[in-house]
Coordinates of C-alpha atoms and ligand atoms in Angstrom, one line a residue:
X1 CA 22.7 -54.6 -78.2
X2 CA 19.2 -53.9 -78.0
X3 CA 17.6 -51.1 -77.7
X4 CA 15.0 -52.4 -75.2
X5 CA 17.1 -53.4 -72.7
X6 CA 19.9 -50.2 -73.2
X7 CA 16.6 -47.8 -72.8
X8 CA 14.7 -49.4 -70.4
X9 CA 14.9 -47.5 -67.0
X10 CA 17.7 -49.2 -64.7
X11 CA 17.4 -49.8 -61.3
X12 CA 21.5 -51.2 -59.3
X13 CA 21.3 -52.7 -56.3
X14 CA 24.4 -55.4 -56.1
X15 CA 27.4 -53.5 -56.9
X16 CA 30.9 -53.9 -55.2
X17 CA 32.5 -50.1 -56.3
X18 CA 36.1 -51.8 -55.9
X19 CA 35.1 -54.0 -58.6
X20 CA 34.8 -51.5 -61.0
X21 CA 37.8 -51.3 -61.5
X22 CA 39.2 -51.4 -65.2
X23 CA 42.4 -52.5 -65.6
X24 CA 43.0 -49.3 -67.1
X25 CA 42.2 -47.0 -63.9
X26 CA 44.1 -49.4 -62.1
X27 CA 47.7 -48.3 -63.7
X28 CA 46.3 -44.5 -64.1
X29 CA 46.0 -45.2 -60.4
X30 CA 49.0 -47.0 -59.5
X31 CA 50.7 -44.2 -62.4
X32 CA 49.7 -41.7 -60.2
X33 CA 50.6 -43.5 -56.2
X34 CA 53.8 -44.7 -57.8
X35 CA 52.7 -48.8 -57.9
X36 CA 54.6 -51.4 -59.4
X37 CA 52.0 -53.9 -59.8
X38 CA 52.9 -57.4 -60.5
X39 CA 51.6 -57.8 -64.5
X40 CA 53.8 -55.7 -67.5
X41 CA 50.2 -54.2 -68.7
X42 CA 46.3 -53.7 -68.9
X43 CA 45.6 -57.1 -71.7
X44 CA 47.7 -58.8 -68.8
X45 CA 45.9 -57.4 -65.9
X46 CA 42.6 -58.1 -68.1
X47 CA 43.9 -61.7 -69.0
X48 CA 44.5 -62.5 -65.7
X49 CA 41.0 -62.6 -64.9
X50 CA 39.8 -66.1 -64.9
X51 CA 38.6 -67.6 -62.1
X52 CA 37.6 -71.3 -60.8
X53 CA 35.7 -70.4 -57.7
X54 CA 35.0 -67.2 -56.1
X55 CA 38.4 -67.2 -54.2
X56 CA 40.0 -67.1 -57.0
X57 CA 38.8 -64.2 -58.1
X58 CA 38.5 -62.3 -54.6
X59 CA 42.3 -63.3 -55.0
X60 CA 42.6 -60.7 -57.6
X61 CA 39.8 -58.2 -56.8
X62 CA 41.9 -57.4 -53.2
X63 CA 45.1 -56.7 -55.3
X64 CA 43.4 -55.2 -57.4
X65 CA 42.7 -51.8 -55.4
X66 CA 45.7 -51.8 -53.2
X67 CA 46.4 -49.0 -55.9
X68 CA 43.8 -47.1 -54.3
X69 CA 44.8 -44.4 -51.7
X70 CA 44.0 -41.2 -52.0
X71 CA 40.1 -39.8 -51.2
X72 CA 40.8 -38.5 -54.7
X73 CA 41.4 -42.1 -56.4
X74 CA 37.9 -43.1 -54.2
X75 CA 36.3 -40.5 -56.5
X76 CA 38.0 -41.0 -59.6
X77 CA 36.7 -44.7 -59.8
X78 CA 33.1 -44.5 -58.3
X79 CA 32.4 -41.0 -61.5
X80 CA 33.3 -43.9 -63.5
X81 CA 31.4 -46.4 -62.5
X82 CA 28.4 -44.1 -62.1
X83 CA 29.4 -42.3 -66.4
X84 CA 29.6 -45.7 -67.0
X85 CA 25.5 -46.5 -66.1
X86 CA 24.1 -43.4 -66.5
X87 CA 24.9 -44.4 -69.9
X88 CA 23.2 -47.2 -69.5
X89 CA 19.9 -45.5 -68.8
X90 CA 20.5 -46.7 -64.7
X91 CA 18.4 -44.1 -62.5
X92 CA 19.3 -45.6 -59.5
X93 CA 21.9 -46.9 -57.7
X94 CA 23.2 -49.0 -54.0
X95 CA 26.7 -49.5 -53.6
X96 CA 28.7 -51.7 -51.3
X97 CA 32.3 -50.4 -50.6
X98 CA 34.5 -52.8 -48.0
X99 CA 36.3 -50.5 -45.9
X100 CA 38.4 -52.9 -43.8
X101 CA 41.2 -53.4 -46.9
X102 CA 42.1 -49.6 -46.9
X103 CA 42.1 -49.8 -43.5
X104 CA 43.8 -52.1 -42.9
X105 CA 46.6 -50.4 -45.7
X106 CA 46.3 -46.8 -43.5
X107 CA 43.8 -45.0 -45.8
X108 CA 42.2 -43.0 -43.4
X109 CA 38.1 -43.3 -43.1
X110 CA 37.1 -40.3 -43.9
X111 CA 39.1 -40.2 -47.6
X112 CA 37.3 -42.9 -48.4
X113 CA 34.3 -42.3 -48.0
X114 CA 34.4 -39.1 -48.3
X115 CA 36.0 -39.6 -52.1
X116 CA 32.2 -41.8 -53.2
X117 CA 30.2 -39.5 -51.3
X118 CA 31.2 -36.9 -53.6
X119 CA 31.4 -38.6 -56.8
X120 CA 27.6 -39.8 -56.2
X121 CA 27.0 -36.1 -54.5
X122 CA 27.6 -34.9 -58.5
X123 CA 25.8 -37.6 -60.5
X124 CA 22.8 -36.4 -58.6
X125 CA 23.6 -33.1 -59.5
X126 CA 25.0 -33.6 -62.9
X127 CA 22.2 -36.5 -64.1
X128 CA 19.8 -36.5 -61.4
X129 CA 21.2 -40.5 -60.6
X130 CA 20.3 -41.2 -57.3
X131 CA 21.8 -43.5 -55.0
X132 CA 22.7 -45.2 -50.7
X133 CA 25.6 -46.3 -49.9
X134 CA 26.3 -49.4 -48.3
X135 CA 29.1 -50.6 -45.6
X136 CA 30.4 -54.3 -46.2
X137 CA 31.7 -56.0 -44.2
X138 CA 34.3 -59.1 -44.7
X139 CA 32.7 -62.0 -43.2
X140 CA 36.4 -63.1 -43.1
X141 CA 37.3 -61.3 -41.2
X142 CA 36.2 -61.4 -37.4
X143 CA 33.3 -59.6 -36.0
X144 CA 35.4 -57.8 -33.6
X145 CA 36.3 -55.8 -37.1
X146 CA 33.2 -55.8 -38.3
X147 CA 32.2 -53.8 -34.6
X148 CA 35.3 -51.3 -34.5
X149 CA 34.8 -50.5 -38.5
X150 CA 31.3 -50.4 -37.5
X151 CA 32.7 -47.3 -34.4
X152 CA 35.1 -45.9 -36.8
X153 CA 32.3 -44.7 -39.7
X154 CA 29.9 -42.9 -36.8
X155 CA 31.5 -39.3 -37.9
X156 CA 30.6 -40.3 -41.3
X157 CA 26.8 -41.7 -40.8
X158 CA 25.4 -39.5 -41.9
X159 CA 26.6 -40.8 -45.8
X160 CA 26.0 -44.5 -44.8
X161 CA 22.2 -45.5 -45.6
X162 CA 23.3 -49.6 -44.7
X163 CA 25.6 -52.3 -43.7
X164 CA 26.5 -55.1 -46.1
X165 CA 28.4 -58.4 -45.6
X166 CA 30.2 -59.8 -48.0
X167 CA 33.2 -61.8 -48.9
X168 CA 34.8 -65.7 -48.7
X169 CA 31.1 -67.5 -47.8
X170 CA 31.8 -70.9 -47.1
X171 CA 32.9 -71.5 -43.0
X172 CA 31.9 -67.8 -42.6
X173 CA 27.4 -68.1 -42.3
X174 CA 26.3 -64.8 -41.3
X175 CA 25.3 -66.1 -37.6
X176 CA 29.1 -65.0 -36.9
X177 CA 28.2 -61.4 -37.2
X178 CA 24.7 -61.3 -35.5
X179 CA 26.3 -59.0 -32.5
X180 CA 27.1 -56.2 -34.6
X181 CA 24.2 -56.8 -37.5
X182 CA 22.0 -56.1 -34.3
X183 CA 24.3 -52.9 -33.3
X184 CA 23.7 -51.7 -36.7
X185 CA 20.7 -51.9 -36.8
X186 CA 20.6 -49.9 -33.6
X187 CA 21.9 -47.3 -35.3
X188 CA 19.6 -46.8 -37.7
X189 CA 20.8 -48.6 -40.8
X190 CA 18.9 -50.7 -43.6
X191 CA 20.8 -54.3 -43.5
X192 CA 21.6 -56.6 -46.6
X193 CA 23.9 -59.7 -46.7
X194 CA 25.4 -62.0 -49.2
X195 CA 24.0 -65.1 -49.2
X196 CA 23.5 -68.9 -50.3
X197 CA 25.9 -67.8 -53.8
X198 CA 28.4 -70.7 -52.7
X199 CA 27.1 -71.8 -49.9
X200 CA 23.9 -73.5 -48.5
X201 CA 19.9 -72.2 -48.1
X202 CA 20.4 -72.3 -44.6
X203 CA 22.9 -69.0 -45.1
X204 CA 20.1 -67.5 -46.4
X205 CA 17.6 -68.8 -43.9
X206 CA 20.1 -67.3 -41.0
X207 CA 21.0 -64.6 -43.1
X208 CA 16.8 -63.6 -42.3
X209 CA 16.2 -65.0 -39.1
X210 CA 19.6 -64.1 -37.0
X211 CA 20.8 -61.2 -39.2
X212 CA 16.8 -59.7 -39.7
X213 CA 18.9 -57.9 -43.7
X214 CA 15.9 -56.7 -45.3
X215 CA 17.4 -58.4 -48.7
X216 CA 19.6 -61.3 -49.9
X217 CA 22.7 -60.4 -51.8
X218 CA 22.5 -63.4 -54.5
X219 CA 20.4 -65.9 -53.4
X220 CA 20.2 -69.1 -55.9
X221 CA 20.8 -71.0 -53.6
X222 CA 17.0 -70.8 -53.1
X223 CA 16.5 -72.7 -55.8
X224 CA 17.6 -76.0 -53.7
X225 CA 15.3 -75.4 -51.0
X226 CA 11.7 -75.6 -51.8
X227 CA 10.1 -74.5 -48.8
X228 CA 12.3 -71.2 -48.5
X229 CA 11.2 -70.3 -52.3
X230 CA 8.2 -70.0 -51.1
X231 CA 9.3 -67.5 -47.7
X232 CA 10.5 -65.7 -50.1
X233 CA 8.3 -64.9 -52.7
X234 CA 5.9 -65.0 -50.3
X235 CA 7.0 -62.0 -47.7
X236 CA 8.6 -60.6 -51.7
X237 CA 11.9 -60.9 -50.1
X238 CA 14.7 -59.4 -52.6
X239 CA 16.9 -61.5 -54.0
X240 CA 19.5 -58.5 -55.4
X241 CA 20.9 -61.7 -58.3
X242 CA 24.9 -61.1 -60.7
X243 CA 24.0 -63.5 -63.8
X244 CA 27.5 -63.3 -65.3
X245 CA 29.4 -63.4 -62.1
X246 CA 28.0 -66.2 -61.1
X247 CA 28.6 -67.4 -64.6
X248 CA 32.0 -66.7 -64.0
X249 CA 32.3 -67.8 -60.5
X250 CA 31.3 -71.3 -62.4
X251 CA 27.9 -71.0 -59.5
X252 CA 26.7 -72.1 -62.0
X253 CA 27.9 -74.3 -65.4
X254 CA 26.1 -72.5 -67.7
X255 CA 24.0 -69.2 -68.3
X256 CA 21.2 -71.5 -69.6
X257 CA 21.3 -73.2 -66.6
X258 CA 21.0 -70.2 -64.3
X259 CA 17.4 -70.4 -62.1
X260 CA 17.3 -67.0 -61.9
X261 CA 13.3 -67.1 -64.5
X262 CA 12.9 -70.2 -62.4
X263 CA 13.4 -68.1 -59.5
X264 CA 11.5 -65.1 -61.1
X265 CA 8.4 -67.0 -61.8
X266 CA 8.0 -68.3 -59.3
X267 CA 6.8 -65.1 -57.3
X268 CA 10.7 -64.2 -56.0
X269 CA 11.3 -60.2 -56.1
X270 CA 14.9 -60.7 -58.5
X271 CA 16.4 -58.7 -59.6
X272 CA 19.5 -58.3 -61.9
X273 CA 22.5 -56.5 -60.9
X274 CA 26.6 -56.3 -61.8
X275 CA 28.9 -57.3 -58.5
X276 CA 32.0 -56.4 -59.7
X277 CA 31.5 -55.6 -63.2
X278 CA 35.3 -54.7 -64.7
X279 CA 35.9 -58.1 -63.6
X280 CA 33.1 -60.4 -65.1
X281 CA 32.7 -59.3 -68.1
X282 CA 29.9 -56.7 -68.0
X283 CA 28.2 -54.0 -66.8
X284 CA 24.0 -53.9 -66.0
X285 CA 23.1 -53.8 -69.7
X286 CA 25.8 -57.1 -70.8
X287 CA 23.4 -59.5 -67.5
X288 CA 20.1 -58.1 -68.9
X289 CA 21.9 -59.3 -72.4
X290 CA 22.8 -62.6 -71.3
X291 CA 19.5 -62.7 -70.2
X292 CA 17.2 -62.3 -73.5
X293 CA 20.3 -63.6 -75.2
X294 CA 21.3 -66.9 -73.1
X295 CA 18.8 -67.9 -71.1
X296 CA 16.1 -67.0 -73.4
X297 CA 14.0 -64.2 -71.5
X298 CA 11.4 -62.5 -72.3
X299 CA 10.5 -59.1 -73.3
X300 CA 8.4 -59.4 -70.7
X301 CA 10.2 -61.3 -68.3
X302 CA 13.2 -58.2 -68.9
X303 CA 10.3 -55.6 -67.3
X304 CA 9.7 -57.1 -64.6
X305 CA 12.9 -57.8 -63.2
X306 CA 13.3 -53.8 -63.9
X307 CA 10.3 -53.2 -61.7
X308 CA 11.1 -55.7 -58.6
X309 CA 14.5 -53.7 -58.8
X310 CA 12.5 -50.3 -58.2
X311 CA 10.4 -52.5 -55.5
X312 CA 12.7 -53.6 -53.7
X313 CA 14.7 -50.0 -53.8
X314 CA 15.8 -47.5 -50.6
X315 CA 14.5 -45.8 -52.7
X316 CA 11.5 -43.1 -51.0
X317 CA 7.0 -44.5 -51.7
X318 CA 6.9 -41.7 -54.2
X319 CA 10.0 -41.8 -56.2
X320 CA 9.7 -45.6 -56.7
X321 CA 6.5 -45.1 -57.5
X322 CA 7.6 -42.2 -60.1
X323 CA 10.3 -44.7 -61.2
X324 CA 8.1 -47.4 -61.5
X325 CA 4.9 -45.7 -63.5
X326 CA 8.7 -44.9 -66.5
X327 CA 8.9 -48.6 -66.5
X328 CA 5.4 -49.3 -66.7
X329 CA 4.9 -46.5 -70.3
X330 CA 8.3 -48.1 -71.2
X331 CA 6.9 -51.2 -71.7
X332 CA 3.7 -50.5 -73.2
X333 CA 6.0 -47.8 -75.6
X334 CA 7.4 -51.2 -76.7
X335 CA 4.8 -53.0 -76.2
X336 CA 5.1 -55.2 -73.4
X337 CA 1.8 -54.8 -71.4
X338 CA 1.9 -56.3 -67.2
X339 CA -1.4 -57.2 -65.2
X340 CA -0.3 -54.9 -62.4
Ligands
HPA1 N1 30.7 -61.8 -53.1 C1 31.0 -62.0 -52.0 N2 32.1 -61.3 -52.1 C2 32.2 -60.3 -52.8 C3 31.8 -60.6 -54.4 C4 31.5 -61.5 -54.2 O1 30.3 -61.6 -55.3 N3 32.2 -59.5 -54.8 C5 33.6 -58.6 -53.5 N4 33.5 -58.9 -52.5
ZN2 ZN1 29.0 -59.3 -54.6

């Protein structure tokens, strides 16, 4: 592992907490909850993590999260992730959870949100690792279900910062959720949505124009639309890109063909994230390393990507300035100077 990457202060903005369930934890939680899994052991489960596309991944992702039943389960899962990224010099995270599949299994909303929030509070107290929590709607479910979820989350509003949109993209355009995103905006939530992962550039425009999101999760389909790229660059609309995820789900054929650097060099506010690290073969540092080793990203690029993460985050201006300066100084110590 390159020391430059492992010690670089970072921010993670696109992470599904259920996507951090390592096979070892899936088995431990299954045992604790008396659940029998379809795989004989951790090695067999990990061996099943071979995906052809987003849908083939989502099948295993929803299956894996079935072991989550109690507040303690959500706490343990979240703390394990936070401990891991703390070791990787991640200073701030904005993470999403998917309440609907848990609610369909009968887990109370209180246990889901309070378990995650308790771990976030502990990480802040113990390591100074700050966070924002995003509640995501599944786009393959109905808008009515999203409305019911928004309503159910009301008693826990103080733990929540943003609303997101994820799951099976193609055939479930952002326009399907325009009303519920408007309602969430009324309630003061910040807004994000997955768009342009497997879906077309048009979905990115819909997310911006109809949902009025301020960041796009993935968004790499923008590379196919010059006008859209110019719009995203001009507005500095952040794209939370996940290189290893895109590779594992065959959104790109090889890391060498990933459009991340083209988007970055065209002036877009591109950031690096891990999406579902237990399934895609790596956390933050592994994603940065893949860019350096297989895409040819320079230290200058990596530093700019880390700074973009700060810019794209929902930290206060004061917190942003502090972390920005820390990253600039880090670069200077390593002989990397950015024109700012
Ligand atoms: N895309 C869409 N939905 C998801 C993903 C993803 O990469 N991970 C978890 N839910
Ligand atoms: Zn995602």
